[in-house]
Coordinates of C-alpha atoms and ligand atoms in Angstrom, one line a residue:
X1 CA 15.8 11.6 1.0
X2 CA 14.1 8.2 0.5
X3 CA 11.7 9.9 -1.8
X4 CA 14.5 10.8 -4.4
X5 CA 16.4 7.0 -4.6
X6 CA 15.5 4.9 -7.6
X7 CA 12.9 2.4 -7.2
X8 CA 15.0 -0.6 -7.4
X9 CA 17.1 0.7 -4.4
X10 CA 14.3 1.5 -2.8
X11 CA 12.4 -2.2 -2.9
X12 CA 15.6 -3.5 -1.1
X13 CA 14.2 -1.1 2.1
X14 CA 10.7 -2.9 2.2
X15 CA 12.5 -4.9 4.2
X16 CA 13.0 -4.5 8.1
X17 CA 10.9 -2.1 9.4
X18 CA 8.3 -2.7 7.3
X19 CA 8.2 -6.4 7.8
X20 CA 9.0 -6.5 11.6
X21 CA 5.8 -3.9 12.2
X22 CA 3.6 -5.6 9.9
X23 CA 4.7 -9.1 12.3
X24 CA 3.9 -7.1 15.4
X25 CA 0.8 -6.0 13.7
X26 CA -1.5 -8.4 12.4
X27 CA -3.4 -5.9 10.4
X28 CA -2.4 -7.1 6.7
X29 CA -5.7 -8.1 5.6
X30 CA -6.2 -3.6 5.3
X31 CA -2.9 -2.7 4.3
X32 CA -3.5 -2.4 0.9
X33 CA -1.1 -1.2 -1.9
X34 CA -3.2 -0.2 -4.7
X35 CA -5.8 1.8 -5.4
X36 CA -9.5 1.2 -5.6
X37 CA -11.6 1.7 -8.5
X38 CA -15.0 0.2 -9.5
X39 CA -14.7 -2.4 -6.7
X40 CA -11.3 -3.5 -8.1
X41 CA -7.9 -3.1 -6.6
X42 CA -6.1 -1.6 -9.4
X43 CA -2.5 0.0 -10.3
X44 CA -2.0 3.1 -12.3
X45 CA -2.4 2.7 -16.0
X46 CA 1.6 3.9 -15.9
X47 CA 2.1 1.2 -13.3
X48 CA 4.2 3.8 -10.9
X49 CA 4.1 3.9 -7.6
X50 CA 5.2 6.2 -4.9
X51 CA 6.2 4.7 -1.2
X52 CA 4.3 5.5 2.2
X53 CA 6.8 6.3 4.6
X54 CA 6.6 5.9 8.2
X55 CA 7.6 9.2 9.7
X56 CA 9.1 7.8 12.7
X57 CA 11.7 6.6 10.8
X58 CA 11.2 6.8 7.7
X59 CA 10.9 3.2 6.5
X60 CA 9.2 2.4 3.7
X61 CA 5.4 1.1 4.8
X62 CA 4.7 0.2 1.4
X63 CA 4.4 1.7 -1.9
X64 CA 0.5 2.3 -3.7
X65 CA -0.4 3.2 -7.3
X66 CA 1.0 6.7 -8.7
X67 CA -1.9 7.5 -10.8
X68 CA -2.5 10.4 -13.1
X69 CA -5.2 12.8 -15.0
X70 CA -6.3 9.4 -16.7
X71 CA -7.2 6.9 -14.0
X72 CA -9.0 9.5 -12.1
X73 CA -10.9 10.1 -15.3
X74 CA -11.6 6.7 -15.6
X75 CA -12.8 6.5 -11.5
X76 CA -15.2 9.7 -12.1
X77 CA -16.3 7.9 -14.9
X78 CA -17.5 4.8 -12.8
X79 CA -18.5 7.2 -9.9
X80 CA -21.0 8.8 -12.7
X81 CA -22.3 5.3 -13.9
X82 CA -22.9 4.1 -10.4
X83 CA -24.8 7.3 -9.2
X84 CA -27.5 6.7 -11.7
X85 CA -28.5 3.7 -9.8
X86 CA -27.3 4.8 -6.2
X87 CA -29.6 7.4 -6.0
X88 CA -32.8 5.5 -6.1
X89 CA -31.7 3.3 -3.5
X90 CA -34.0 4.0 -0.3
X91 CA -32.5 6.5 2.2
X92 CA -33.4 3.8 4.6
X93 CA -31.3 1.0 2.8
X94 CA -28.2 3.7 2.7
X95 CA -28.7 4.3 6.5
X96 CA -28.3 0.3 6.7
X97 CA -25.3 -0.2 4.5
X98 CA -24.0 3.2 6.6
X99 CA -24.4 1.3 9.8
X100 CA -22.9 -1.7 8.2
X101 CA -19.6 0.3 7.5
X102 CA -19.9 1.9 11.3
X103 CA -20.2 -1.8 13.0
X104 CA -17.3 -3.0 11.1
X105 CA -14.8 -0.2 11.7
X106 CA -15.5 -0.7 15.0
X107 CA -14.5 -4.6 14.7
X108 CA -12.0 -3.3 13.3
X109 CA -10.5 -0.5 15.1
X110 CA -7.3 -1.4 16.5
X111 CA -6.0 -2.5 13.4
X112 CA -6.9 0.8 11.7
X113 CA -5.3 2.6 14.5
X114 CA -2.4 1.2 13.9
X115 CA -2.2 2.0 9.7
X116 CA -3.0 5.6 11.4
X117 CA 0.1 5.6 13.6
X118 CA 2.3 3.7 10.8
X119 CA 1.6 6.7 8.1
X120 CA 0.9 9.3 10.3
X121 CA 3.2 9.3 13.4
X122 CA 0.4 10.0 15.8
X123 CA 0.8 8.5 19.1
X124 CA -1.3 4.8 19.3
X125 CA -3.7 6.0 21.7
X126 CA -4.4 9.4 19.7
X127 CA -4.9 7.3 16.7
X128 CA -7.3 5.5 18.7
X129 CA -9.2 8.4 19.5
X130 CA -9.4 9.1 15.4
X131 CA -11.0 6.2 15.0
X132 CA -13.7 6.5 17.2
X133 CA -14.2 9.9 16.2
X134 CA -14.0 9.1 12.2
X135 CA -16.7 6.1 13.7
X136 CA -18.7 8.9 15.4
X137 CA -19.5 9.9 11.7
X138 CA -20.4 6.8 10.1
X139 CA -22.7 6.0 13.2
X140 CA -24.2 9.6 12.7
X141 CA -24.8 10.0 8.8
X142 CA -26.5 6.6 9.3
X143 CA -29.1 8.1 10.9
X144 CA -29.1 11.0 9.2
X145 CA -29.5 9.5 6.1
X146 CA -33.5 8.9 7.2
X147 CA -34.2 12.8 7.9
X148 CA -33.1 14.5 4.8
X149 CA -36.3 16.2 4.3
X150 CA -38.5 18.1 2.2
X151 CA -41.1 20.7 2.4
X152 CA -44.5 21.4 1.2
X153 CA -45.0 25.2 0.7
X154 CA -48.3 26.5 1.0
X155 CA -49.0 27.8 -2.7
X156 CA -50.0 31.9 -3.3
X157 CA -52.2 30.0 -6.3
X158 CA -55.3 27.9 -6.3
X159 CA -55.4 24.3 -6.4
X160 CA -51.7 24.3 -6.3
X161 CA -48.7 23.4 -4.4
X162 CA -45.6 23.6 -4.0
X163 CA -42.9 20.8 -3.1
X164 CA -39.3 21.1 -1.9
X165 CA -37.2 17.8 -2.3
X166 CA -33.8 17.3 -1.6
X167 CA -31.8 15.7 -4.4
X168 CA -28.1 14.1 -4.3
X169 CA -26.1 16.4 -6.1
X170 CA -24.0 13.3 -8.2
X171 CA -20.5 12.8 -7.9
X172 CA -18.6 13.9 -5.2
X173 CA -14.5 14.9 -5.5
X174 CA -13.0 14.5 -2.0
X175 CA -9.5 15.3 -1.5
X176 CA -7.8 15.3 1.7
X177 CA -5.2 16.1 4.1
X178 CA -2.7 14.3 6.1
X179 CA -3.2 15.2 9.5
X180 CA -6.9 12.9 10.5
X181 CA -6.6 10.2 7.7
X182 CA -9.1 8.0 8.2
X183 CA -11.9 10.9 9.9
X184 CA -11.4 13.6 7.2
X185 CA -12.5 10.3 4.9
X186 CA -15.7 9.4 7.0
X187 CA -16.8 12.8 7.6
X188 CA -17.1 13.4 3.9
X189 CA -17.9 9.9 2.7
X190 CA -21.0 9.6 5.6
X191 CA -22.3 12.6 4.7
X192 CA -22.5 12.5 1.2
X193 CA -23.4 8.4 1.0
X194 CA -26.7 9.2 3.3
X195 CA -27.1 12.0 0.7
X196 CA -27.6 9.9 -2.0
X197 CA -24.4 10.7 -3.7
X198 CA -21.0 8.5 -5.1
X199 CA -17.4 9.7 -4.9
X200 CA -14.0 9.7 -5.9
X201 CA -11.4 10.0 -3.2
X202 CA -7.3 11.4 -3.6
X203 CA -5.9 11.2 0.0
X204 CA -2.7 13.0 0.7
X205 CA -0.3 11.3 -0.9
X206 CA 1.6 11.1 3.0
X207 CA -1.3 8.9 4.1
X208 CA -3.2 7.0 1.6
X209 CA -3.3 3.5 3.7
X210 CA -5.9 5.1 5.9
X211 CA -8.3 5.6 3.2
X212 CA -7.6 2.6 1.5
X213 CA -8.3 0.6 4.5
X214 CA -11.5 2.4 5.2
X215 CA -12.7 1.2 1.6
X216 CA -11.8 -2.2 2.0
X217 CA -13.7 -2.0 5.3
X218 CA -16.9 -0.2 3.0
X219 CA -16.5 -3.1 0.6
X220 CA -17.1 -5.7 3.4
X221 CA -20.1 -3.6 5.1
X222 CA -21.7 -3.9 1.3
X223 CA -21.2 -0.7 0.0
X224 CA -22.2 -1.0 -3.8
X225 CA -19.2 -1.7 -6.5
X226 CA -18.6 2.1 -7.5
X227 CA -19.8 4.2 -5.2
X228 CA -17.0 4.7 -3.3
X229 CA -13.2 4.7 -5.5
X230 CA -9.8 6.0 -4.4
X231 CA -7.2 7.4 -6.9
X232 CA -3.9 7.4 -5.1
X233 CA -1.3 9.9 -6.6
X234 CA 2.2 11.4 -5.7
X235 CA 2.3 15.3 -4.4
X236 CA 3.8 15.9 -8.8
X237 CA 0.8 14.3 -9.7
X238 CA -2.1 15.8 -7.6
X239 CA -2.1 18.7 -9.1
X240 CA -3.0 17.1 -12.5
X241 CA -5.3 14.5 -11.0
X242 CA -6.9 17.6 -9.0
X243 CA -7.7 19.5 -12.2
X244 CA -9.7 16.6 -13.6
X245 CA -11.1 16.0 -10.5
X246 CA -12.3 19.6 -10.1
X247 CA -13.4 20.4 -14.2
X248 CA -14.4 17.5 -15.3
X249 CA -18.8 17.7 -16.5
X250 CA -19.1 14.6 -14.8
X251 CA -18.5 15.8 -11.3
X252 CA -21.1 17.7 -9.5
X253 CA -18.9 18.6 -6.2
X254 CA -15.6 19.4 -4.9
X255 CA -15.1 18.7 -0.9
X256 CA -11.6 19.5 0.0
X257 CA -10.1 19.7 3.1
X258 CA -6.5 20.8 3.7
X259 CA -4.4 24.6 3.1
X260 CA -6.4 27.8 2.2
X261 CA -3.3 28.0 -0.5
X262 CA -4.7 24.4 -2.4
X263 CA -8.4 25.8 -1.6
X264 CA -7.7 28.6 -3.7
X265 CA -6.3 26.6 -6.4
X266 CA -9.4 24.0 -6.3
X267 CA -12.1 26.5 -6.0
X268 CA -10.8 28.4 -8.9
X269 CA -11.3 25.3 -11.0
X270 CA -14.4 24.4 -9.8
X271 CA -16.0 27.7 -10.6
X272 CA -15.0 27.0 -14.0
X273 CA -17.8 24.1 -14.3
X274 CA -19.7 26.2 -11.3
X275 CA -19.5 23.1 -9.4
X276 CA -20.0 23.1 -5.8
X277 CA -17.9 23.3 -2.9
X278 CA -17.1 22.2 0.7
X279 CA -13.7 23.4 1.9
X280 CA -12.5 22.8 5.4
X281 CA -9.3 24.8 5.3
X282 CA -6.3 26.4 7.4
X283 CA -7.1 28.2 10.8
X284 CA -5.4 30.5 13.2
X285 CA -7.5 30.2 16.0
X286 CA -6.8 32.3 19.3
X287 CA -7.0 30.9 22.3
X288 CA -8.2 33.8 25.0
X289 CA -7.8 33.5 28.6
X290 CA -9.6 36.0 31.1
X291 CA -8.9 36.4 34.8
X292 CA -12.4 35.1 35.9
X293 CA -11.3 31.6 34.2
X294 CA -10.6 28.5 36.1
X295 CA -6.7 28.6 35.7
X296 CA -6.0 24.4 36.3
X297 CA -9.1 23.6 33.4
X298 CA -7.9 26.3 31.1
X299 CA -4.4 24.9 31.7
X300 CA -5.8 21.2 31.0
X301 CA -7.7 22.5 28.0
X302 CA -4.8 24.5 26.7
X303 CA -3.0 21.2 26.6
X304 CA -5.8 19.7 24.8
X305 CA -6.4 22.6 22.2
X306 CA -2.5 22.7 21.6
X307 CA -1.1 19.5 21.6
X308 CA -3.5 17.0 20.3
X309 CA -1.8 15.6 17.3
X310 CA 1.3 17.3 18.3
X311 CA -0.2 20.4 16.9
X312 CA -0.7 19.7 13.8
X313 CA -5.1 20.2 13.5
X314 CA -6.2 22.5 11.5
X315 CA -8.7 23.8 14.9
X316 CA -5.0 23.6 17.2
X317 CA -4.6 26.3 19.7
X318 CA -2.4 29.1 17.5
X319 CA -2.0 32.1 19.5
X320 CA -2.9 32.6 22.8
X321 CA -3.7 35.8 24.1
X322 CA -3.7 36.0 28.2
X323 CA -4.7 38.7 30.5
X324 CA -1.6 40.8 32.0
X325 CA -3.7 39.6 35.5
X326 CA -3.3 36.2 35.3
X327 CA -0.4 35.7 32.3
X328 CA 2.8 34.8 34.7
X329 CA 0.9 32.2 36.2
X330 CA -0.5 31.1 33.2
X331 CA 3.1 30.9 31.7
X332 CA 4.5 29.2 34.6
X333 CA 1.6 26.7 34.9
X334 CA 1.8 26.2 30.7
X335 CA 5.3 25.1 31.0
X336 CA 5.0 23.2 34.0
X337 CA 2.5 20.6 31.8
X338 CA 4.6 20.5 29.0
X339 CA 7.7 19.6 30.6
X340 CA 5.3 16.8 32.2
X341 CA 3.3 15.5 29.8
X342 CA 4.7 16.0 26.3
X343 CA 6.9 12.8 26.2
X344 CA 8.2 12.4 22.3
X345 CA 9.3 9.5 20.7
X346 CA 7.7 7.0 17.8
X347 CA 4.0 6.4 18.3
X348 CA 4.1 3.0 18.7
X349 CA 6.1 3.3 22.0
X350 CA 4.2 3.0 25.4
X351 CA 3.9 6.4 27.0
X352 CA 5.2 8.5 24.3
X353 CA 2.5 11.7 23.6
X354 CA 3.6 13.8 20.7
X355 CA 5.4 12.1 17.8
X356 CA 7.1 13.3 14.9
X357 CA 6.2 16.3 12.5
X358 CA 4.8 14.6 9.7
X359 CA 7.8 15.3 7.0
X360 CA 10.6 17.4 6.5
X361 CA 9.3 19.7 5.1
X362 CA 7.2 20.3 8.0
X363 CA 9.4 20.0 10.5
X364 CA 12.0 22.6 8.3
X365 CA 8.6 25.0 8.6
X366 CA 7.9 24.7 12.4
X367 CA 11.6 25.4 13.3
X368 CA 11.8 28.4 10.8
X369 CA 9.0 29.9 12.5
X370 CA 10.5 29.5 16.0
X371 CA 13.9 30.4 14.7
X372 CA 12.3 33.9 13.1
X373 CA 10.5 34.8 16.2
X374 CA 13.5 33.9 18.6
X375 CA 15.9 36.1 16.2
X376 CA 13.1 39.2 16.6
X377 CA 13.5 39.6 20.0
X378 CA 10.7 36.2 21.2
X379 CA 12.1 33.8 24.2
X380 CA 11.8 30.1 24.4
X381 CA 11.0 28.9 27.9
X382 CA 10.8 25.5 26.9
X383 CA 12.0 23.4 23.4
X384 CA 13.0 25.4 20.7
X385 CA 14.8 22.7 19.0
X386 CA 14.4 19.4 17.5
X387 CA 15.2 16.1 19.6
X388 CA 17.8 15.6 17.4
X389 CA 19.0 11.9 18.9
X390 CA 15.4 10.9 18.1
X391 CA 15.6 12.2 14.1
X392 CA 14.5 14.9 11.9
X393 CA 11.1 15.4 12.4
X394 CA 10.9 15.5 16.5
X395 CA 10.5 19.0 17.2
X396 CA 10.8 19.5 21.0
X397 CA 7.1 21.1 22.6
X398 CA 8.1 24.8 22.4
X399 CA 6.3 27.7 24.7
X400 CA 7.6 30.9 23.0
X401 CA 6.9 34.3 25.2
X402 CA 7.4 38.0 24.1
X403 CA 6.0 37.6 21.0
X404 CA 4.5 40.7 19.1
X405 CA 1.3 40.3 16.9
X406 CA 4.1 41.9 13.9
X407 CA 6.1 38.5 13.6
X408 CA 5.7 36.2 11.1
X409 CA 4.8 33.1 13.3
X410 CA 1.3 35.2 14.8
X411 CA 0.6 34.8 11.7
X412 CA 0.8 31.7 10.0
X413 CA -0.7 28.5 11.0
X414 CA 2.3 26.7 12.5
X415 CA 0.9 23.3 12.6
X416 CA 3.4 21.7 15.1
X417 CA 3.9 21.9 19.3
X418 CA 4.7 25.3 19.8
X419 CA 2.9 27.5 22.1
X420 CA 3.1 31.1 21.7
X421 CA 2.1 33.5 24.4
X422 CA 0.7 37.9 24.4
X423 CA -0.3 39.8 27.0
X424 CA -3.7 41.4 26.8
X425 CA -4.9 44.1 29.0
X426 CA -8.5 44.1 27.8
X427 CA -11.8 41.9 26.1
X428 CA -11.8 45.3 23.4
X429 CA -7.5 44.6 23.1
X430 CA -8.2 40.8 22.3
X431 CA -11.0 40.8 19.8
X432 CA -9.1 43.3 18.4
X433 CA -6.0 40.7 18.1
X434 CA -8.0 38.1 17.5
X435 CA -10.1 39.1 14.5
X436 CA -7.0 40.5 12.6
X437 CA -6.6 37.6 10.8
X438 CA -8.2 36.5 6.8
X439 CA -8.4 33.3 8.8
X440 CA -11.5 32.2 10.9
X441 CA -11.8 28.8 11.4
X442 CA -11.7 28.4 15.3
X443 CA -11.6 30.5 18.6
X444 CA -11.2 29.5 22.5
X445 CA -12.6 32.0 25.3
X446 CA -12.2 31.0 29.0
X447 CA -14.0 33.0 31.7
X448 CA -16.9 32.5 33.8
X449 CA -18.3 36.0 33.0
X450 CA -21.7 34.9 31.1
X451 CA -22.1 38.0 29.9
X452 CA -18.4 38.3 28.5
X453 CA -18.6 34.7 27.5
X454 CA -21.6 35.2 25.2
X455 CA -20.0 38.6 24.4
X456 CA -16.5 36.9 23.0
X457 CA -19.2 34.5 20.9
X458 CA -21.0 36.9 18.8
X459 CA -18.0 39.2 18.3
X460 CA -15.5 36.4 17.5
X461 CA -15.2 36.6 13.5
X462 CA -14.6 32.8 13.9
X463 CA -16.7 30.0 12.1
X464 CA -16.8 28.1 15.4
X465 CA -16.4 29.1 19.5
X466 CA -15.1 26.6 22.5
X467 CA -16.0 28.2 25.6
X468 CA -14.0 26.9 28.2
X469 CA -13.5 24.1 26.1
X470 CA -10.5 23.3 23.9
X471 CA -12.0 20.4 22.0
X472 CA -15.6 21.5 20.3
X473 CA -15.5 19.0 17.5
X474 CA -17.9 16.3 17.2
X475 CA -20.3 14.4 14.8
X476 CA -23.2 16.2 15.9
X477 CA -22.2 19.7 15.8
X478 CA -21.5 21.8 12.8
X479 CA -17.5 22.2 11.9
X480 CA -16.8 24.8 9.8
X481 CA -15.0 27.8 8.9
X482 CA -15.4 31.7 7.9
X483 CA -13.4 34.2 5.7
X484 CA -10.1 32.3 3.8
X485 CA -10.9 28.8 6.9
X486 CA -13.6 27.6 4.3
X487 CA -17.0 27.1 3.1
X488 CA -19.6 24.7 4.2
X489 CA -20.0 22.9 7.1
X490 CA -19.4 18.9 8.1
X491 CA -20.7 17.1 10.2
X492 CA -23.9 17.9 11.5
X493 CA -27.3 17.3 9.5
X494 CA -26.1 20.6 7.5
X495 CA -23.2 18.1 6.5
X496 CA -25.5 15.7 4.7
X497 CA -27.4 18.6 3.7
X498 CA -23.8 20.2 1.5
X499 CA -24.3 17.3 -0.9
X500 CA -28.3 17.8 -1.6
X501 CA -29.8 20.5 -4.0
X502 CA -33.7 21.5 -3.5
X503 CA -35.7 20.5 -6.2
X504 CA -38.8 22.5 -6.5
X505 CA -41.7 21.2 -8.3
X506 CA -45.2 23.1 -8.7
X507 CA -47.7 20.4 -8.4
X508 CA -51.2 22.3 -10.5
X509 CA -54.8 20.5 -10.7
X510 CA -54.9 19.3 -7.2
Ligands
NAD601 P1 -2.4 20.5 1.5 O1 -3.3 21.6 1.1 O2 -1.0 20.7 1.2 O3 -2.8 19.1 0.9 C1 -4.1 18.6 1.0 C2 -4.4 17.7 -0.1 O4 -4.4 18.5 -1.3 C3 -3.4 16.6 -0.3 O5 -4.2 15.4 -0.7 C4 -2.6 17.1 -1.5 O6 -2.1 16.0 -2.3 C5 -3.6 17.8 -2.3 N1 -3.1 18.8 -3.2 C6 -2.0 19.6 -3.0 N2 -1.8 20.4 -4.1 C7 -2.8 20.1 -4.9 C8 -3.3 20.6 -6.2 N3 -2.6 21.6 -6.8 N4 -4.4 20.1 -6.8 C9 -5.1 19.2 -6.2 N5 -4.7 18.6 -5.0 C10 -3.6 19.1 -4.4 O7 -2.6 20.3 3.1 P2 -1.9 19.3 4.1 O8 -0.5 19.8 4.3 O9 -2.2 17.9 3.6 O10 -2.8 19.5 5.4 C11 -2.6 20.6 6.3 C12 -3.6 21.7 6.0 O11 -4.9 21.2 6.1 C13 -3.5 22.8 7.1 O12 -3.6 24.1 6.5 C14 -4.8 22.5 7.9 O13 -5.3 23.6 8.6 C15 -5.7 22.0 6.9 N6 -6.8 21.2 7.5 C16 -8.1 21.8 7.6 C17 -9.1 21.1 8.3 C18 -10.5 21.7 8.4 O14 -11.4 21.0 8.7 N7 -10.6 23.0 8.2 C19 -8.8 19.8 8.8 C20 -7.6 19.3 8.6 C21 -6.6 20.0 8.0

């Protein structure tokens, strides 16, 4: 495990792969290998650092700053400085420096696309995608920025009224996941810049570049010294830097996104201060199929809500549940797509569609999963087992059926390209399935019953509902879980609106 070998012996990798990519790449000027603090690019006080592997193969990308309780104290402490002035900029001069940042991702979009497919694996057209949707963010909490509201309340009391503001609630902790690296950093950043707040940002410690490239981008679209810092850490040290990210008096906010295990941990904290928080956390979303459905677009959406970045999204097609009507053609028409469409290999090479699983660790979890189900009586029609002439971390696209709701892979997010398939003989049969979960992040429905469809909806115990539709998010709508999936909601105006308060003032003598 590169991880593990001493540093010395790890410098003589940054050699090949790292330098033959870069080559191909042209995108130096936003690889960056430290970390960003009052507008400076810094190193940890300790000066350790930790290496970015690429998970195709696992090279060494580069190595960034591995910084602990103390530089993070020392970015909060800038992020609090910088707010005091931040805030009374106009909302309409934030919308501008907002749309500044948008533009300029744009410029630069292939480039970040590829620091997304160098850390991340994802396919280059898939990364792509993620950076017009992390874009779609920027472009949106630009505007937004201008329609934070109040309200004047007609008063109960003469010659008196009363006014509802919105104010920035101060510094803002984001920490963030692996699996969208550059949108889960727009989506929070957007929202709370328009609101008027600063930040302090720990991406996973697997995919760090994306952010950092995102702030160097923010530093050339003119976004104020200190508004925006990034504390990069190891996985040992996050828990530390979390901690003093999460108590700390001088933060005001905790917006996490990643596992409902973490969440736990970071909302526990948080209370201690009674901070606020936004968490976006783990799903097990059902994907139901009815016989009224359009079987080719549920196929094609299926493919969608399953296999976009190779399974591993937190909304990703978990379990689906099909009716006995239509389920052997569903099956056969499932793994007739797979076998087509999901081509692995790195994600750099032309044509390839699902890359690797992140990191071991990952991949060890997805194959357990399969392996449990398959030795309690499931059947693989397809996959089941990792490309193994490819590496350690291809898992082949998997379509499991005979699965019981009992085994353990119903219920666990699995996070990786394996479809899992249950006969349902009624709409009662799968809300009942599909709402025994703590879970409740998202939920697929496909028929074109209008009464069943708006049925499924409103009995779903889901935060969000595609129907007929395997990809429902978008800057403009509301993302968002229920239950042990989250609290809060991004994107959206209700995403500015997580990082506001309402200040109430009684205005007498008028
Ligand atoms: P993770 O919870 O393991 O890690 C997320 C982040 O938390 C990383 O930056 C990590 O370094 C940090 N972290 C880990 N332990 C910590 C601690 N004790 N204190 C402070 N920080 C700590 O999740 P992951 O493996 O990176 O991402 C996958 C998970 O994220 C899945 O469960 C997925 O469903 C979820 N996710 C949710 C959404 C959503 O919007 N609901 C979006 C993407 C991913």
């Amino acid at each position: 495990n590169v991880r593990t070998i001493p540093m010395d012996l790890l410098r003589s990798h940054l050699t090949r792969n790292f330098r033959i990519y870069l080559n191909q790449t042209r995108q130096m000027h936003l690889l960056k290998s430290k970390a960003y603090i009052d507008s400076k690019w810094v190193s940890a006080r300790s000066n350790a650092v930790f290496p970015v592997l690429n998970p195709a193969d696992d090279s060494v990308i580069t190595e960034v700053p591995d910084m602990e309780a103390a530089d993070a104290k020392l970015a909060i402490e800038v992020a609090f400085d910088t707010f005091k002035s931040w805030k009374e900029v106009t909302a309409k001069e934030r919308s501008k420096i907002l749309r500044r940042w948008f533009d300029i991702c744009e410029q630069n979009s292939d480039y970040l696309a590829e620091i997304i497919t160098a850390e991340s694996g994802k396919p280059l057209a898939e990364a792509k995608g993620e950076v017009a949707y992390g874009n779609s963010f920027l472009d949106w909490f630009a505007d937004c920025a201008r329609h934070i509201n109040g309200e004047v309340v007609p008063s109960p009391w003469p010659n008196k009224q009363i006014i509802l503001t919105r104010q920035p609630l101060g510094v803002v902790s984001i920490i963030t996941p692996w699996n969208f690296p550059f949108a889960m950093i727009t989506r929070k950043v957007g929202a709370l810049m328009a609101a008027g707040c600063t930040c302090v940002i720990k991406p996973s410690e697997d995919t760090p570049l994306s952010a950092l490239a995102a702030v160097e981008l923010a530093e050339k679209a003119g976004v104020p010294k200190g508004v925006i810092n990034v504390v990069t850490t190891s996985r040992k040290n996050a828990p530390a830097v979390g901690s003093v990210m999460c108590e700390d008096d001088n933060v005001q906010c905790i917006s996490f996104t990643g596992s409902t295990a973490v969440g736990k941990i970071l909302y526990g904290q948080a209370a201690k201060g009674v901070k606020r928080v936004s968490l976006e956390l783990g799903g097990n979303a059902p994907f139901i199929v009815f016989p009224s459905a359009d079987l080719e677009h549920t196929l094609n959406q299926a493919m969608l809500a399953k296999f976009r970045n190779n399974g591993q999204a937190c909304i990703g097609a978990n379990r689906f549940l099909v009716h006995e009507d239509v389920y052997d053609k569903f099956v056969t028409g499932f793994k007739e797509l797979i076998a087509k469409k999901c081509i692995l290999g790195p994600g750099t090479q032309e044509g390839v569609t699902c890359g690797p699983l992140i990191n071991i660790e990952q991949a060890k979890k997805v194959s357990g999963l399969v392996e449990n189900a398959i030795s309690n009586g499931a059947r693989p029609l397809i996959g089941g087992e990792f490309a193994t002439d490819l590496g350690n971390k291809f898992y082949k696209s998997t379509l499991l059926v005979d699965v019981k709701p009992e085994m353990k892979i119903f219920n666990e997010e699995i996070f990786g390209p394996v479809v899992q398939v249950l006969k349902i003989k009624s709409e009662e049969e799968a809300l009942a399935i599909a709402n025994n979960t703590r879970t409740g992040l998202a939920a697929y429905v496909f028929t074109k019953d209008l009464g069943q469809a708006f049925r499924m909806s409103r009995k779903l115990d889901f935060g969000m509902v595609g129907i007929n539709d395997g990809i429902i998010s978008g800057a403009e709508a509301a993302f968002g879980g229920i239950k042990e999936s989250g609290i809060g909601r991004e994107g959206s105006l209700h995403g500015a609106l997580e990082y506001t308060d309402i200040k109430y003032t009684l205005m007498s003598g008028l």
